[in-house]
Amino acid sequence: MAAVPSIGRASFVEARHVAPEAVATKGLYERHATKIQGYCMHQLGSREEAEDAVQTTFMNAFRALGRGVVPEAESAWLFKIAENVCLSRRRSSWRRGRIESPSDFGVIEEIVPGPRRQRDELIGIEDALASMPEQQRRAILLREWQGLSYREVATELEVSQSAVETLIFRARRSLAQGLEQ
């Protein structure tokens, strides 16, 4: 007897165990996925990126529905979520582009050689980082070394965005003073 692919563990899941936000999200997906896909494709220019953005959009909608959000105009609400997702993906792609380069670094170095640094030039940075308060150190490392946006740093540190701006300003000042010594 051949196995029937449509019968498996998933077929035994009862509908009454499905979360209400999952049912609502499924309905939203069925009604709006094609339009959201087109929008994301237009914003990102890549089918793969657009598919990922659509998935993220509906996951964000699912989470919001789970928190009790009730959208007044569901289409506008989903498009705003998609807009934010696409914007975040473009920023992330831009940051990756600044860090990752497909070019041969040897060729770039021949054209525009970087300054030759002595190993001991950065010795003081460890001490300068160690001497600053923990929140400032975490904020500056997340922003400058990991390339996170102010909003992402705020989320990571669980503080407001204006608090992050203040932390990073003070951290830069502390770091500069520490390196001067």
Tab-separated table of C-alpha atoms in Angstrom:
chain	number	residue	atom	x	y	z
A	1	MET	CA	0.000	0.000	0.000
A	2	ALA	CA	1.440	3.373	-1.037
A	3	ALA	CA	1.747	6.223	1.421
A	4	VAL	CA	-0.664	9.087	0.921
A	5	PRO	CA	1.264	12.376	1.257
A	6	SER	CA	-1.792	14.379	2.340
A	7	ILE	CA	-2.337	12.234	5.403
A	8	GLY	CA	0.085	12.795	8.238
A	9	ARG	CA	0.420	14.294	11.668
A	10	ALA	CA	-0.768	17.697	10.452
A	11	SER	CA	-4.101	16.259	9.332
A	12	PHE	CA	-4.900	15.334	12.931
A	13	VAL	CA	-4.660	18.899	14.242
A	14	GLU	CA	-8.098	19.984	15.349
A	15	ALA	CA	-9.336	23.389	14.258
A	16	ARG	CA	-10.420	24.366	17.767
A	17	HIS	CA	-6.782	24.472	18.920
A	18	VAL	CA	-5.857	27.156	16.373
A	19	ALA	CA	-5.273	30.591	17.916
A	20	PRO	CA	-7.804	33.251	16.873
A	21	GLU	CA	-5.016	35.551	15.674
A	22	ALA	CA	-3.821	32.761	13.362
A	23	VAL	CA	-7.276	32.513	11.797
A	24	ALA	CA	-7.434	36.310	11.446
A	25	THR	CA	-3.939	36.422	9.912
A	26	LYS	CA	-4.863	33.671	7.465
A	27	GLY	CA	-7.862	35.705	6.348
A	28	LEU	CA	-5.750	38.831	5.983
A	29	TYR	CA	-3.190	36.872	3.968
A	30	GLU	CA	-5.819	35.425	1.641
A	31	ARG	CA	-7.360	38.870	1.000
A	32	HIS	CA	-4.208	41.010	0.742
A	33	ALA	CA	-1.090	38.897	0.051
A	34	THR	CA	-1.050	39.547	-3.703
A	35	LYS	CA	-1.256	43.333	-3.284
A	36	ILE	CA	1.357	43.328	-0.508
A	37	GLN	CA	3.619	41.129	-2.668
A	38	GLY	CA	3.372	43.619	-5.544
A	39	TYR	CA	4.112	46.533	-3.250
A	40	CYS	CA	7.145	44.814	-1.716
A	41	MET	CA	8.400	43.809	-5.165
A	42	HIS	CA	8.158	47.436	-6.290
A	43	GLN	CA	9.944	48.682	-3.158
A	44	LEU	CA	12.731	46.075	-3.065
A	45	GLY	CA	13.193	45.109	-6.715
A	46	SER	CA	13.851	41.450	-5.984
A	47	ARG	CA	11.331	38.619	-5.915
A	48	GLU	CA	13.183	36.814	-3.114
A	49	GLU	CA	13.460	39.969	-0.999
A	50	ALA	CA	9.778	40.726	-1.637
A	51	GLU	CA	8.720	37.220	-0.576
A	52	ASP	CA	10.716	37.562	2.643
A	53	ALA	CA	9.208	40.998	3.258
A	54	VAL	CA	5.666	39.662	2.746
A	55	GLN	CA	6.349	36.867	5.208
A	56	THR	CA	7.734	39.338	7.752
A	57	THR	CA	4.772	41.665	7.184
A	58	PHE	CA	2.244	38.969	8.005
A	59	MET	CA	4.309	37.718	10.965
A	60	ASN	CA	4.286	41.269	12.355
A	61	ALA	CA	0.524	41.448	11.753
A	62	PHE	CA	0.101	38.104	13.541
A	63	ARG	CA	2.071	39.369	16.552
A	64	ALA	CA	0.079	42.604	16.641
A	65	LEU	CA	-3.220	40.725	16.509
A	66	GLY	CA	-1.949	38.538	19.364
A	67	ARG	CA	-1.354	41.710	21.410
A	68	GLY	CA	-4.952	42.746	20.821
A	69	VAL	CA	-4.501	45.264	17.987
A	70	VAL	CA	-7.705	45.673	15.983
A	71	PRO	CA	-7.013	47.504	12.708
A	72	GLU	CA	-9.666	49.954	11.533
A	73	ALA	CA	-8.618	49.746	7.879
A	74	GLU	CA	-6.860	46.419	7.470
A	75	SER	CA	-5.479	47.119	3.999
A	76	ALA	CA	-3.909	50.429	5.057
A	77	TRP	CA	-2.616	48.800	8.249
A	78	LEU	CA	-0.950	45.979	6.307
A	79	PHE	CA	0.556	48.382	3.772
A	80	LYS	CA	2.043	50.458	6.614
A	81	ILE	CA	3.561	47.312	8.134
A	82	ALA	CA	4.900	46.339	4.686
A	83	GLU	CA	6.321	49.841	4.202
A	84	ASN	CA	8.186	49.595	7.515
A	85	VAL	CA	9.441	46.090	6.692
A	86	CYS	CA	10.698	47.197	3.257
A	87	LEU	CA	12.365	50.266	4.737
A	88	SER	CA	14.080	48.130	7.365
A	89	ARG	CA	15.245	45.632	4.729
A	90	ARG	CA	16.635	48.429	2.513
A	91	ARG	CA	18.518	49.945	5.458
A	92	SER	CA	19.867	46.559	6.458
A	93	SER	CA	20.935	45.868	2.887
A	94	TRP	CA	22.630	49.274	2.720
A	95	ARG	CA	24.538	48.562	5.969
A	96	ARG	CA	25.585	45.136	4.704
A	97	GLY	CA	26.749	46.771	1.462
A	98	ARG	CA	28.969	49.115	3.433
A	99	ILE	CA	30.522	46.218	5.355
A	100	GLU	CA	30.522	43.421	2.781
A	101	SER	CA	32.286	44.031	-0.490
A	102	PRO	CA	32.520	41.500	-3.292
A	103	SER	CA	35.596	43.236	-4.697
A	104	ASP	CA	39.138	42.027	-4.279
A	105	PHE	CA	40.551	43.945	-1.326
A	106	GLY	CA	44.096	43.638	-2.648
A	107	VAL	CA	43.177	45.610	-5.771
A	108	ILE	CA	41.377	48.264	-3.726
A	109	GLU	CA	44.381	48.589	-1.421
A	110	GLU	CA	46.686	49.132	-4.410
A	111	ILE	CA	44.443	51.885	-5.768
A	112	VAL	CA	43.709	53.608	-2.451
A	113	PRO	CA	45.999	52.285	0.245
A	114	GLY	CA	44.783	52.672	3.785
A	115	PRO	CA	46.951	54.286	6.398
A	116	ARG	CA	49.547	51.990	7.878
A	117	ARG	CA	48.744	51.547	11.522
A	118	GLN	CA	50.949	50.382	14.284
A	119	ARG	CA	49.499	47.624	16.448
A	120	ASP	CA	49.809	49.762	19.555
A	121	GLU	CA	47.562	52.545	18.162
A	122	LEU	CA	44.436	50.768	19.363
A	123	ILE	CA	45.786	49.521	22.689
A	124	GLY	CA	44.019	52.268	24.621
A	125	ILE	CA	40.605	51.494	23.183
A	126	GLU	CA	40.079	48.514	25.488
A	127	ASP	CA	40.868	50.615	28.536
A	128	ALA	CA	38.705	53.491	27.276
A	129	LEU	CA	35.763	51.145	26.696
A	130	ALA	CA	36.272	49.463	30.065
A	131	SER	CA	36.249	52.790	31.898
A	132	MET	CA	32.873	53.960	30.550
A	133	PRO	CA	29.513	53.016	32.092
A	134	GLU	CA	27.987	49.714	30.932
A	135	GLN	CA	25.002	51.272	29.097
A	136	GLN	CA	27.253	53.690	27.196
A	137	ARG	CA	29.633	50.886	26.256
A	138	ARG	CA	26.794	48.643	25.023
A	139	ALA	CA	25.194	51.505	23.081
A	140	ILE	CA	28.406	52.512	21.294
A	141	LEU	CA	29.324	48.907	20.475
A	142	LEU	CA	25.863	48.145	19.090
A	143	ARG	CA	25.847	51.343	17.026
A	144	GLU	CA	29.425	51.559	15.772
A	145	TRP	CA	30.645	47.981	15.701
A	146	GLN	CA	27.430	46.128	14.863
A	147	GLY	CA	25.966	48.894	12.686
A	148	LEU	CA	22.527	48.956	14.311
A	149	SER	CA	20.235	51.946	13.872
A	150	TYR	CA	19.284	54.118	16.836
A	151	ARG	CA	15.867	52.425	16.902
A	152	GLU	CA	17.449	48.950	16.918
A	153	VAL	CA	19.839	49.958	19.713
A	154	ALA	CA	16.875	51.346	21.685
A	155	THR	CA	15.039	48.049	21.292
A	156	GLU	CA	18.110	46.051	22.302
A	157	LEU	CA	18.797	48.179	25.392
A	158	GLU	CA	15.077	48.579	26.200
A	159	VAL	CA	15.288	52.385	26.386
A	160	SER	CA	13.854	55.226	24.289
A	161	GLN	CA	15.508	56.366	21.088
A	162	SER	CA	16.324	59.764	22.614
A	163	ALA	CA	18.016	57.974	25.531
A	164	VAL	CA	20.133	56.053	22.995
A	165	GLU	CA	21.151	59.300	21.289
A	166	THR	CA	22.267	60.689	24.642
A	167	LEU	CA	24.091	57.462	25.562
A	168	ILE	CA	25.973	57.393	22.262
A	169	PHE	CA	26.879	61.087	22.479
A	170	ARG	CA	28.290	60.577	25.969
A	171	ALA	CA	29.994	57.330	24.960
A	172	ARG	CA	31.762	59.024	22.055
A	173	ARG	CA	32.912	61.824	24.303
A	174	SER	CA	34.145	59.333	26.940
A	175	LEU	CA	35.881	57.267	24.284
A	176	ALA	CA	37.645	60.336	22.827
A	177	GLN	CA	38.777	61.461	26.301
A	178	GLY	CA	39.955	57.946	27.141
A	179	LEU	CA	41.976	57.671	23.937
A	180	GLU	CA	43.605	61.065	24.477
A	181	GLN	CA	45.044	59.960	27.816
